[in-house]
Amino acid sequence: MRPATATLLCTLALCLLSAEGGLIAPPNSKPPISTRQTGFVGLFEFVGCDSYKKTQINQAFNDARITLAVGAEQIDWNSAAALEYWGPPEYTEPYRDRITQNYVRAVADEGWWGDWWYDRYIEVHCDDLSDNCNFTRPDGTEARAAAYMYNSGGFGGNTYPIFNFCPGFFDVLRPHAEVVQDMKSGSLDRFSALEMRSQASTFLHEMTHVSKQSGENRFIGDPAVVDNRIYLPNGRRVDAYKPALAKYLAKTGPLGADLASRNSDNYAFYALARFLQKEFGDYPHKPVAYDPGSGTLEDDALDGSNDANVSPDIYTLGPTNPDSLYPADYISKYGGEASPNPTLMPLPADEAASCSGSGLNPNFPPSFVLTDGDASSRDIMYRMRDQACQGQCQNIQGVPGNLMAARKEGDDGCEYAAKISPGKELYMYVTNSGQNCYDATALIIEQCWTTNRRDAGWVNGPNFGEFFQAGVRDLNGEGNRHDPITDDTTQFLSYRNVACRWTSELLWEVFKVEISHWDDGNYGRSIRDNAKGCGAVTEWKYEDEHDYAFPDGQRAEKWAQFRIGRQWNDCVQHAIESAVGLQRDTLSCASDFEELNQF
């Protein structure tokens, strides 16, 4: 039993116990040991951070360490991730130990006593202490920051590194686990390291800035890891921030390799890329390195900030590296300066689609009303496929223009979507046309949609950047890249709908069924004939409907009504379900019409 009041001699540090038995700090200026979370440092102060923000920051810290740990694993300098974020083997040789040791220091974990003994803490703020959350980029454009930091002594003589988390950290970025889940569901592109940007990746970025300025025993970068400021060939001055520019550094000669080993986002996005590769099995090659010929940079809602962490010099980079510096298998798969369009490899003969998401609703509509007749969801997907795999990205046969979207992806890829209900869309995404597109999308449609009845599926092709996906998802939801389709809840591709009402009349029960977009070819008599299996059916009627509207806004086209002897089970309900093609026990025949769940 631990004494109520005592002093303990720890292995490497003196630990004190309070009267309650809890750890307290020795009588000096260090933060209390109880502030420690996990790993490299303890977090304390949390100036201007409410309990919600404190929880988000602590979680981001823990997630950042998990991601950094993947980066710290033994680096294969010939792998795609190392080649793209650090440079070709010939140029990385002098900097490999530097890169490896920076990762090792970032994930060091010696327990709470190590933080106390080595005085390793981060002072956390949410109050924008230096007004850097909104700032002006080097090229004069305005931007928002997610976070910024100061090393020790960098802001009014601060003892410990200061991390300030801006509003964008909380209202734009999301927790690491949520982003990973969206990639698993297919709503985010798992081949894009940029889409993996989260609260954890931002914390990771700031951690790499902790340098020897903050103390011999509490640093990561040696020499300091900064946001290197460079001139692009078009004269624009930028910070090497986000993956396209991080990769550009690494492919611009020996100087670029040196700068990459001292650039924060090369550490951050290499670790993220390796994390995604470990999670999903494939290297996330997007976005590709900045192309000086295009002058186009990728962008997102937040950018870097704080000149305290920018390189003191502005660098002019040399030409991009020749293919001869890279392994042949890397060039054949990912292209290069001399071979941007390598010969495409076909899908393996035993290729199978990966079926993700959740199971389709058993009552998912069997068909939808197009301008040229009814078509199943499978048929609509094949219509998307026929266009996309020919390199066409304009329209879907039979789908009105206001109920669809088509967005060009790269040179000959496409994203198609069709609105099939007030809140759902059918979609297909292909990065390129050709035979692999035809084969991959057919696998998705037949294996995931038709056979396994899953709401999404994907195939990762064998060539650089090759990816195919299809399924159903929320209308204009997160992960969609196309222009928004109308959110008018009365406009969508019509489909079969059914509602049932039951009333009692002494010894009889009366059932009325409202129906749209269903026809048995026999004036609805399949409903009557099925119901006869439950008892004598009288006063059968099947007529045009002029008044009833379903909850989703569709107008009923027909109504059926009949009387039957009093029932003591669900026989009639099951008879109607069978006639109109619904899953057993999914239609409710109650005292008033109820909505049928089909999505």
Coordinates of C-alpha atoms in Angstrom, one line a residue:
M1 CA 0.0 0.0 0.0
R2 CA 1.3 3.4 -0.9
P3 CA 1.7 5.8 2.1
A4 CA -0.5 8.9 2.2
T5 CA 2.5 11.2 2.5
A6 CA 5.9 10.1 1.4
T7 CA 8.9 10.9 -0.8
L8 CA 10.0 8.3 -3.4
L9 CA 13.3 8.0 -5.1
C10 CA 12.4 7.1 -8.7
T11 CA 14.9 5.5 -11.1
L12 CA 15.9 8.8 -12.7
A13 CA 13.9 11.5 -11.0
L14 CA 12.6 12.5 -7.6
C15 CA 8.8 12.0 -7.4
L16 CA 6.7 13.6 -4.7
L17 CA 3.3 12.4 -3.4
S18 CA 0.6 14.7 -2.1
A19 CA -1.4 13.9 1.0
E20 CA -4.0 12.3 -1.4
G21 CA -1.2 10.1 -2.8
G22 CA -1.2 11.9 -6.2
L23 CA 2.0 13.1 -8.0
I24 CA 3.0 16.7 -7.6
A25 CA 5.9 18.8 -8.9
P26 CA 9.0 19.5 -6.9
P27 CA 9.3 23.1 -5.7
N28 CA 10.6 24.6 -8.9
S29 CA 9.2 26.4 -12.0
K30 CA 8.3 23.2 -13.9
P31 CA 4.6 22.5 -14.8
P32 CA 2.9 19.9 -12.6
I33 CA 3.7 16.3 -13.6
S34 CA 0.0 15.5 -13.8
T35 CA -0.3 17.6 -17.0
R36 CA 1.4 14.8 -18.9
Q37 CA -0.5 13.0 -21.6
T38 CA 1.6 10.4 -23.5
G39 CA 4.8 10.4 -25.4
F40 CA 7.3 13.1 -26.1
V41 CA 6.1 15.9 -23.9
G42 CA 3.5 16.9 -21.4
L43 CA 0.9 19.5 -22.4
F44 CA -0.1 22.2 -19.9
E45 CA -1.7 25.6 -19.4
F46 CA -4.4 25.3 -22.3
V47 CA -4.9 29.1 -22.2
G48 CA -8.3 30.0 -23.7
C49 CA -9.1 26.4 -24.4
D50 CA -12.5 25.1 -23.1
S51 CA -13.0 21.5 -22.2
Y52 CA -14.1 20.5 -25.7
K53 CA -11.0 22.1 -27.3
K54 CA -8.7 20.5 -24.7
T55 CA -10.1 17.1 -25.5
Q56 CA -9.6 17.6 -29.2
I57 CA -6.0 18.8 -28.7
N58 CA -5.1 15.8 -26.5
Q59 CA -6.6 13.4 -28.9
A60 CA -4.8 15.0 -31.8
F61 CA -1.5 14.7 -29.9
N62 CA -2.0 11.0 -29.3
D63 CA -3.0 10.4 -32.9
A64 CA 0.0 12.5 -34.2
R65 CA 2.3 10.2 -32.2
I66 CA 0.8 7.1 -33.7
T67 CA 1.2 8.5 -37.2
L68 CA 4.8 9.6 -36.5
A69 CA 5.6 6.1 -35.2
V70 CA 4.8 4.7 -38.6
G71 CA 7.1 7.3 -40.2
A72 CA 9.8 6.3 -37.7
E73 CA 9.8 2.7 -38.9
Q74 CA 12.8 1.6 -40.9
I75 CA 12.7 3.6 -44.1
D76 CA 13.1 1.9 -47.5
W77 CA 14.8 4.6 -49.4
N78 CA 13.8 3.0 -52.7
S79 CA 10.1 3.0 -51.9
A80 CA 7.7 5.3 -53.6
A81 CA 7.0 7.3 -50.4
A82 CA 10.7 7.8 -49.7
L83 CA 11.5 8.7 -53.3
E84 CA 8.7 11.2 -53.5
Y85 CA 9.1 12.9 -50.1
W86 CA 12.9 12.6 -49.6
G87 CA 14.4 12.3 -53.1
P88 CA 16.4 9.7 -55.2
P89 CA 18.9 7.5 -53.3
E90 CA 21.9 9.3 -54.7
Y91 CA 20.8 12.6 -53.1
T92 CA 19.3 11.3 -49.8
E93 CA 22.5 9.5 -48.7
P94 CA 23.9 12.5 -46.7
Y95 CA 20.6 13.1 -45.0
R96 CA 19.2 9.7 -44.1
D97 CA 20.5 9.7 -40.5
R98 CA 19.1 13.2 -40.0
I99 CA 15.7 12.2 -41.1
T100 CA 15.7 8.9 -39.1
Q101 CA 16.8 10.6 -35.9
N102 CA 14.3 13.4 -36.2
Y103 CA 11.5 10.8 -36.3
V104 CA 13.0 8.8 -33.4
R105 CA 13.1 11.9 -31.2
A106 CA 9.5 12.7 -32.2
V107 CA 8.1 9.4 -30.9
A108 CA 10.4 8.9 -27.9
D109 CA 8.5 7.8 -24.8
E110 CA 10.2 7.6 -21.5
G111 CA 7.2 8.0 -19.3
W112 CA 6.1 10.9 -17.1
W113 CA 9.4 10.9 -15.3
G114 CA 11.3 11.5 -18.6
D115 CA 9.2 14.6 -19.3
W116 CA 9.8 15.9 -15.8
W117 CA 13.5 15.0 -15.7
Y118 CA 14.2 16.5 -19.1
D119 CA 11.8 19.4 -18.6
R120 CA 9.9 18.6 -21.8
Y121 CA 6.6 20.4 -21.9
I122 CA 4.4 22.3 -24.4
E123 CA 2.5 25.3 -23.4
V124 CA -0.9 25.1 -25.2
H125 CA -3.0 28.2 -26.3
C126 CA -6.3 28.7 -28.0
D127 CA -6.3 32.5 -27.8
D128 CA -4.3 33.5 -30.9
L129 CA -1.7 35.1 -28.7
S130 CA 0.2 36.8 -31.6
D131 CA -2.7 37.4 -34.0
N132 CA -1.4 34.8 -36.5
C133 CA -4.6 32.8 -37.1
N134 CA -5.4 35.1 -40.1
F135 CA -2.4 36.2 -42.1
T136 CA -1.0 37.2 -45.5
R137 CA 0.9 34.6 -47.6
P138 CA 4.3 35.5 -49.2
D139 CA 2.5 36.2 -52.5
G140 CA 0.2 38.7 -50.9
T141 CA -3.0 36.5 -50.7
E142 CA -5.0 36.2 -47.5
A143 CA -5.2 32.9 -45.7
R144 CA -6.3 31.2 -42.4
A145 CA -4.0 29.0 -40.2
A146 CA -4.9 25.9 -38.3
A147 CA -2.1 26.3 -35.7
Y148 CA 1.2 27.9 -35.2
M149 CA 4.1 27.5 -32.7
Y150 CA 7.0 29.3 -31.1
N151 CA 10.2 27.6 -29.8
S152 CA 11.4 28.5 -26.3
G153 CA 12.3 32.2 -26.2
G154 CA 10.5 32.9 -29.4
F155 CA 7.6 34.8 -27.9
G156 CA 8.4 37.2 -25.0
G157 CA 11.0 34.9 -23.4
N158 CA 8.7 31.9 -23.1
T159 CA 10.3 29.0 -21.2
Y160 CA 8.6 26.2 -23.1
P161 CA 7.5 25.8 -26.8
I162 CA 4.1 27.3 -27.3
F163 CA 1.5 25.7 -29.6
N164 CA -1.4 28.0 -30.5
F165 CA -4.5 26.3 -32.0
C166 CA -6.7 28.5 -34.2
P167 CA -10.4 28.3 -34.8
G168 CA -9.8 26.5 -38.1
F169 CA -8.2 23.6 -36.1
F170 CA -11.6 23.0 -34.6
D171 CA -14.2 24.1 -37.2
V172 CA -12.4 23.0 -40.4
L173 CA -10.2 20.1 -39.5
R174 CA -11.6 16.8 -38.2
P175 CA -10.3 14.2 -35.8
H176 CA -7.9 11.6 -37.3
A177 CA -10.3 8.7 -36.7
E178 CA -13.2 10.3 -38.6
V179 CA -11.0 10.9 -41.7
V180 CA -9.8 7.3 -41.7
Q181 CA -13.3 6.1 -41.4
D182 CA -14.4 8.2 -44.4
M183 CA -11.6 6.8 -46.4
K184 CA -12.7 3.3 -45.5
S185 CA -16.2 4.0 -46.5
G186 CA -15.1 5.5 -49.8
S187 CA -16.3 9.1 -49.2
L188 CA -12.7 10.3 -49.2
D189 CA -10.0 9.4 -51.6
R190 CA -7.6 7.0 -49.8
F191 CA -5.0 7.6 -52.5
S192 CA -4.6 11.3 -51.5
A193 CA -2.4 12.2 -48.6
L194 CA -3.8 15.7 -48.7
E195 CA -7.3 14.3 -47.9
M196 CA -5.7 12.7 -44.8
R197 CA -5.1 16.2 -43.4
S198 CA -6.7 16.3 -39.9
Q199 CA -6.2 17.7 -36.4
A200 CA -3.5 15.0 -35.9
S201 CA -1.6 15.9 -39.0
T202 CA -1.6 19.6 -38.0
F203 CA -0.3 18.7 -34.5
L204 CA 2.3 16.5 -36.2
H205 CA 3.4 19.4 -38.4
E206 CA 3.9 21.7 -35.4
M207 CA 5.8 19.1 -33.4
T208 CA 8.5 18.8 -36.1
H209 CA 9.2 22.6 -35.6
V210 CA 10.4 22.0 -32.0
S211 CA 14.2 22.7 -32.4
K212 CA 17.3 22.9 -30.2
Q213 CA 16.3 26.5 -29.5
S214 CA 13.8 24.9 -27.1
G215 CA 16.6 23.1 -25.1
E216 CA 19.2 20.4 -25.5
N217 CA 16.8 17.8 -24.0
R218 CA 13.6 18.8 -25.7
F219 CA 13.9 19.1 -29.4
I220 CA 13.0 17.1 -32.5
G221 CA 14.6 18.8 -35.5
D222 CA 18.4 19.0 -35.8
P223 CA 19.0 21.2 -37.7
A224 CA 15.7 23.0 -37.3
V225 CA 12.8 21.7 -39.3
V226 CA 11.0 24.7 -40.9
D227 CA 8.7 25.7 -43.7
N228 CA 11.2 26.3 -46.4
R229 CA 10.4 29.4 -48.5
I230 CA 11.2 29.1 -52.2
Y231 CA 10.8 30.8 -55.6
L232 CA 8.8 28.9 -58.1
P233 CA 10.1 29.0 -61.8
N234 CA 7.3 31.5 -62.5
G235 CA 8.7 33.9 -59.9
R236 CA 6.0 33.2 -57.3
R237 CA 7.3 33.1 -53.7
V238 CA 5.7 30.3 -51.6
D239 CA 6.4 28.2 -48.5
A240 CA 6.9 24.5 -49.3
Y241 CA 3.6 23.6 -47.6
K242 CA 1.4 20.6 -48.4
P243 CA 2.3 17.4 -50.4
A244 CA 2.7 18.8 -54.0
L245 CA 5.3 21.3 -52.9
A246 CA 6.9 18.9 -50.4
K247 CA 7.4 16.4 -53.3
Y248 CA 8.7 19.2 -55.6
L249 CA 11.5 20.0 -53.1
A250 CA 12.5 16.3 -53.1
K251 CA 12.8 16.1 -56.9
T252 CA 15.0 19.2 -57.5
G253 CA 18.5 18.0 -57.1
P254 CA 20.9 17.8 -54.1
L255 CA 19.7 21.2 -52.7
G256 CA 16.1 19.9 -52.9
A257 CA 16.9 16.8 -51.0
D258 CA 18.7 18.8 -48.3
L259 CA 15.7 21.2 -48.0
A260 CA 13.3 18.2 -47.9
S261 CA 15.1 16.8 -44.9
R262 CA 14.6 20.2 -43.2
N263 CA 11.0 20.8 -44.3
S264 CA 8.1 20.2 -41.9
D265 CA 5.5 18.9 -44.4
N266 CA 8.0 16.4 -45.9
Y267 CA 8.0 14.8 -42.4
A268 CA 4.3 15.2 -41.9
F269 CA 3.1 13.9 -45.3
Y270 CA 5.7 11.1 -45.6
A271 CA 4.4 9.8 -42.2
L272 CA 0.8 10.2 -43.4
A273 CA 1.5 8.4 -46.7
R274 CA 3.1 5.5 -44.9
F275 CA 0.2 5.4 -42.4
L276 CA -2.3 5.2 -45.4
Q277 CA -0.1 2.6 -47.1
K278 CA 0.0 0.4 -44.0
E279 CA -3.8 0.9 -43.4
F280 CA -5.0 0.2 -47.0
G281 CA -2.1 -1.6 -48.7
D282 CA -1.4 0.8 -51.5
Y283 CA 0.8 3.9 -51.7
P284 CA -1.3 7.1 -51.8
H285 CA 0.3 8.8 -54.8
K286 CA -1.9 11.9 -54.9
P287 CA -1.4 14.7 -55.3
V288 CA 1.6 14.5 -57.6
A289 CA 4.5 16.8 -57.3
Y290 CA 4.1 20.4 -58.3
D291 CA 4.6 20.7 -62.1
P292 CA 6.6 23.9 -63.0
G293 CA 5.0 23.8 -66.4
S294 CA 1.4 24.1 -65.2
G295 CA 1.9 26.6 -62.4
T296 CA -1.1 25.1 -60.6
L297 CA -1.0 24.4 -56.8
E298 CA -3.4 22.4 -54.9
D299 CA -5.3 24.2 -52.1
D300 CA -7.5 23.6 -49.2
A301 CA -9.3 25.6 -46.5
L302 CA -6.2 26.2 -44.3
D303 CA -2.6 27.1 -44.8
G304 CA 0.6 27.6 -42.8
S305 CA 1.5 30.6 -40.8
N306 CA 4.0 32.3 -38.5
D307 CA 7.2 33.6 -39.9
A308 CA 9.0 32.3 -36.8
N309 CA 9.1 28.8 -38.4
V310 CA 10.0 29.9 -42.0
S311 CA 13.5 29.5 -43.4
P312 CA 15.6 32.6 -43.1
D313 CA 16.6 32.3 -46.8
I314 CA 14.5 32.1 -49.9
Y315 CA 15.7 29.3 -52.1
T316 CA 15.8 29.1 -55.9
L317 CA 15.6 25.5 -56.9
G318 CA 17.3 23.8 -59.9
P319 CA 15.6 21.6 -62.6
T320 CA 13.7 18.5 -61.7
N321 CA 15.6 15.2 -61.5
P322 CA 16.0 13.0 -64.5
D323 CA 14.4 9.6 -64.5
S324 CA 17.8 7.9 -64.5
L325 CA 18.2 8.7 -60.8
Y326 CA 15.1 6.6 -59.8
P327 CA 14.6 2.8 -59.7
A328 CA 13.2 1.4 -62.9
D329 CA 10.2 -0.2 -61.2
Y330 CA 9.2 3.2 -59.7
I331 CA 9.4 4.9 -63.1
S332 CA 7.3 2.1 -64.8
K333 CA 4.5 2.4 -62.2
Y334 CA 4.5 6.1 -61.4
G335 CA 6.0 7.7 -64.5
G336 CA 8.7 10.4 -64.6
E337 CA 10.1 13.3 -66.6
A338 CA 10.8 11.0 -69.6
S339 CA 7.8 8.7 -69.4
P340 CA 4.7 10.5 -68.0
N341 CA 2.5 8.0 -69.7
P342 CA 3.9 4.6 -69.3
T343 CA 2.4 1.6 -71.0
L344 CA -0.7 0.6 -69.1
M345 CA -0.7 -2.8 -67.4
P346 CA -4.0 -4.7 -67.6
L347 CA -6.0 -5.7 -64.6
P348 CA -4.8 -9.1 -63.2
A349 CA -6.9 -12.0 -64.4
D350 CA -7.9 -12.8 -60.8
E351 CA -8.7 -9.2 -59.9
A352 CA -11.7 -8.8 -57.5
A353 CA -13.6 -5.7 -56.4
S354 CA -13.3 -4.6 -52.8
C355 CA -16.9 -4.2 -51.5
S356 CA -17.2 -1.6 -48.8
G357 CA -19.8 0.5 -47.1
S358 CA -23.0 -1.1 -45.8
G359 CA -25.5 -3.5 -47.1
L360 CA -28.2 -2.2 -49.5
N361 CA -31.7 -1.8 -48.1
P362 CA -33.6 -4.9 -48.9
N363 CA -36.3 -2.7 -50.4
F364 CA -34.0 -0.7 -52.6
P365 CA -36.1 0.3 -55.6
P366 CA -35.8 -2.3 -58.4
S367 CA -36.1 0.4 -61.1
F368 CA -36.2 4.2 -61.7
V369 CA -38.1 6.2 -64.3
L370 CA -35.8 7.7 -67.0
T371 CA -36.8 9.7 -70.0
D372 CA -36.5 6.6 -72.2
G373 CA -38.3 4.2 -69.9
D374 CA -37.6 2.4 -66.6
A375 CA -34.1 1.3 -65.8
S376 CA -32.6 -0.6 -62.8
S377 CA -29.8 0.9 -60.7
R378 CA -27.5 -1.7 -62.4
D379 CA -28.6 -0.4 -65.8
I380 CA -27.9 3.2 -64.8
M381 CA -24.4 2.2 -63.6
Y382 CA -23.8 0.5 -66.9
R383 CA -24.9 3.7 -68.8
M384 CA -22.4 5.7 -66.7
R385 CA -19.7 3.1 -67.5
D386 CA -20.4 3.2 -71.2
Q387 CA -19.7 6.9 -71.2
A388 CA -16.9 7.1 -68.7
C389 CA -14.8 4.3 -70.1
Q390 CA -14.9 5.9 -73.5
G391 CA -13.5 9.1 -72.0
Q392 CA -16.8 10.9 -72.3
C393 CA -18.0 13.0 -69.3
Q394 CA -21.1 14.9 -70.3
N395 CA -24.4 13.1 -69.8
I396 CA -26.1 9.8 -68.7
Q397 CA -28.5 8.4 -71.2
G398 CA -32.1 8.9 -70.0
V399 CA -31.2 11.0 -66.9
P400 CA -32.5 14.6 -67.0
G401 CA -29.7 17.2 -66.9
N402 CA -31.0 18.8 -63.6
L403 CA -30.8 15.4 -61.9
M404 CA -27.2 14.5 -62.7
A405 CA -23.7 15.7 -62.5
A406 CA -20.6 15.0 -64.6
R407 CA -17.1 16.2 -63.6
K408 CA -13.9 15.6 -65.6
E409 CA -11.1 13.9 -63.7
G410 CA -7.7 14.5 -65.2
D411 CA -7.2 13.9 -68.9
D412 CA -9.9 11.2 -69.4
G413 CA -11.4 10.3 -66.1
C414 CA -14.8 11.2 -64.9
E415 CA -17.1 11.3 -61.9
Y416 CA -20.8 10.7 -62.7
A417 CA -23.8 11.1 -60.3
A418 CA -27.5 10.7 -60.6
K419 CA -30.1 11.8 -58.0
I420 CA -32.2 8.8 -57.2
S421 CA -34.1 10.1 -54.1
P422 CA -34.5 13.3 -52.1
G423 CA -31.2 12.5 -50.3
K424 CA -29.3 9.9 -52.3
E425 CA -27.2 9.7 -55.5
L426 CA -25.9 6.9 -57.6
Y427 CA -22.3 7.5 -58.6
M428 CA -19.3 6.3 -60.5
Y429 CA -15.7 7.5 -60.3
V430 CA -13.0 6.5 -62.8
T431 CA -9.5 8.0 -63.1
N432 CA -9.1 6.9 -66.7
S433 CA -10.9 5.4 -69.7
G434 CA -10.0 2.2 -71.6
Q435 CA -10.2 -1.5 -71.0
N436 CA -9.2 -1.4 -67.4
C437 CA -12.1 1.0 -66.8
Y438 CA -14.6 -1.4 -68.5
D439 CA -13.2 -4.4 -66.6
A440 CA -13.0 -2.8 -63.2
T441 CA -16.4 -1.1 -63.2
A442 CA -18.0 -4.4 -64.4
L443 CA -16.4 -6.1 -61.4
I444 CA -17.8 -3.5 -59.0
I445 CA -21.3 -3.6 -60.5
E446 CA -21.5 -7.4 -60.6
Q447 CA -19.7 -8.4 -57.5
C448 CA -20.5 -5.6 -55.0
W449 CA -23.8 -4.2 -56.3
T450 CA -25.6 -7.2 -57.9
T451 CA -24.2 -10.2 -56.0
N452 CA -23.2 -8.9 -52.5
R453 CA -25.7 -6.1 -52.4
R454 CA -23.2 -3.6 -50.9
D455 CA -23.7 0.1 -51.3
A456 CA -20.1 0.8 -52.6
G457 CA -17.2 -1.0 -54.2
W458 CA -13.8 -0.1 -55.6
V459 CA -10.9 -1.4 -57.6
N460 CA -7.3 -0.1 -57.4
G461 CA -5.8 -0.5 -60.9
P462 CA -2.2 -1.7 -61.4
N463 CA -1.1 1.6 -63.0
F464 CA -0.1 5.0 -61.6
G465 CA -3.1 6.8 -60.2
E466 CA -5.6 4.2 -61.5
F467 CA -8.7 3.9 -59.3
F468 CA -12.4 3.0 -59.9
Q469 CA -15.4 3.3 -57.6
A470 CA -19.2 3.1 -57.7
G471 CA -22.1 2.9 -55.4
V472 CA -24.8 5.0 -53.7
R473 CA -24.1 7.8 -51.2
D474 CA -25.6 10.9 -49.7
L475 CA -26.6 13.5 -52.2
N476 CA -23.8 16.1 -52.6
G477 CA -22.2 14.8 -49.4
E478 CA -18.6 14.9 -48.2
G479 CA -16.3 13.3 -50.7
N480 CA -18.2 14.3 -53.8
R481 CA -16.3 16.4 -56.2
H482 CA -19.0 17.3 -58.7
D483 CA -21.0 20.4 -58.9
P484 CA -24.0 20.2 -56.5
I485 CA -27.2 18.5 -57.9
T486 CA -30.4 20.3 -57.1
D487 CA -31.5 19.8 -53.4
D488 CA -35.1 20.3 -54.3
T489 CA -36.7 17.4 -52.4
T490 CA -39.5 17.1 -55.1
Q491 CA -37.0 16.5 -57.9
F492 CA -35.4 13.1 -58.4
L493 CA -35.6 9.9 -60.5
S494 CA -39.0 8.4 -59.6
Y495 CA -39.2 4.9 -58.3
R496 CA -41.7 2.3 -57.0
N497 CA -43.4 3.4 -53.8
V498 CA -46.0 1.7 -51.7
A499 CA -48.1 2.7 -48.7
C500 CA -50.8 0.6 -47.0
R501 CA -53.7 1.5 -44.7
W502 CA -55.9 -0.9 -42.6
T503 CA -59.3 -0.2 -41.1
S504 CA -61.7 -2.5 -39.2
E505 CA -65.4 -3.0 -40.0
L506 CA -67.0 -5.4 -37.5
L507 CA -66.2 -8.8 -39.0
W508 CA -64.3 -7.4 -41.9
E509 CA -61.0 -5.6 -42.5
V510 CA -60.5 -3.2 -45.3
F511 CA -57.0 -2.7 -46.9
K512 CA -56.1 0.2 -49.2
V513 CA -52.8 0.2 -51.0
E514 CA -51.3 3.4 -52.7
I515 CA -48.8 2.6 -55.5
S516 CA -46.5 4.4 -57.8
H517 CA -44.4 3.1 -60.7
W518 CA -45.5 -0.5 -60.3
D519 CA -47.4 -2.6 -62.8
D520 CA -47.9 -6.4 -62.7
G521 CA -49.4 -6.3 -66.2
N522 CA -52.7 -7.6 -64.9
Y523 CA -54.4 -4.5 -63.4
G524 CA -53.0 -5.1 -60.0
R525 CA -54.7 -8.5 -59.6
S526 CA -51.5 -10.1 -58.2
I527 CA -52.3 -8.2 -55.0
R528 CA -55.9 -9.6 -54.9
D529 CA -54.8 -13.1 -55.9
N530 CA -52.1 -13.2 -53.1
A531 CA -54.6 -11.9 -50.6
K532 CA -57.0 -14.7 -51.4
G533 CA -54.6 -17.0 -49.7
C534 CA -55.6 -15.3 -46.5
G535 CA -59.4 -15.5 -46.9
A536 CA -62.3 -14.5 -49.1
V537 CA -61.6 -11.2 -50.9
T538 CA -64.6 -9.0 -51.8
E539 CA -65.2 -5.5 -53.2
W540 CA -61.9 -5.5 -55.1
K541 CA -61.0 -2.2 -56.8
Y542 CA -57.9 -1.0 -58.7
E543 CA -58.2 2.5 -60.0
D544 CA -56.2 5.6 -61.0
E545 CA -55.1 7.8 -58.1
H546 CA -55.5 11.6 -58.3
D547 CA -54.9 12.9 -54.7
Y548 CA -52.4 10.9 -52.6
A549 CA -48.8 11.9 -52.3
F550 CA -46.1 9.9 -50.6
P551 CA -43.9 11.5 -48.0
D552 CA -41.0 11.9 -50.5
G553 CA -43.3 14.0 -52.7
Q554 CA -44.1 11.4 -55.4
R555 CA -47.7 11.2 -56.5
A556 CA -49.4 7.9 -56.3
E557 CA -50.5 6.6 -59.7
K558 CA -52.9 3.7 -58.6
W559 CA -54.8 2.6 -55.6
A560 CA -56.1 -0.9 -54.7
Q561 CA -58.7 -1.7 -52.1
F562 CA -60.5 -4.8 -50.9
R563 CA -62.4 -6.4 -48.0
I564 CA -61.4 -9.6 -46.3
G565 CA -62.5 -11.5 -43.2
R566 CA -61.0 -10.4 -39.9
Q567 CA -57.3 -11.4 -39.7
W568 CA -55.4 -12.5 -36.6
N569 CA -52.0 -12.3 -38.2
D570 CA -50.0 -10.5 -40.8
C571 CA -51.1 -12.7 -43.7
V572 CA -52.5 -9.9 -45.9
Q573 CA -49.6 -7.6 -45.3
H574 CA -47.2 -10.4 -46.4
A575 CA -49.4 -11.0 -49.4
I576 CA -49.1 -7.4 -50.5
E577 CA -45.4 -7.4 -49.9
S578 CA -44.9 -10.4 -52.1
A579 CA -47.0 -9.0 -54.9
V580 CA -45.2 -5.6 -55.1
G581 CA -41.7 -7.0 -54.5
L582 CA -41.0 -5.9 -51.0
Q583 CA -39.0 -7.7 -48.3
R584 CA -41.1 -9.6 -45.8
D585 CA -42.1 -7.6 -42.7
T586 CA -41.1 -4.2 -44.1
L587 CA -44.5 -2.8 -45.1
S588 CA -46.7 -1.5 -42.4
C589 CA -50.5 -1.7 -42.8
A590 CA -51.7 0.5 -40.0
S591 CA -54.6 2.8 -39.2
D592 CA -52.9 5.5 -41.4
F593 CA -50.4 5.3 -44.3
E594 CA -46.8 5.0 -43.2
E595 CA -43.7 5.8 -45.2
L596 CA -41.8 2.8 -46.6
N597 CA -38.0 2.9 -46.0
Q598 CA -36.2 2.0 -49.2
F599 CA -32.8 3.6 -48.8

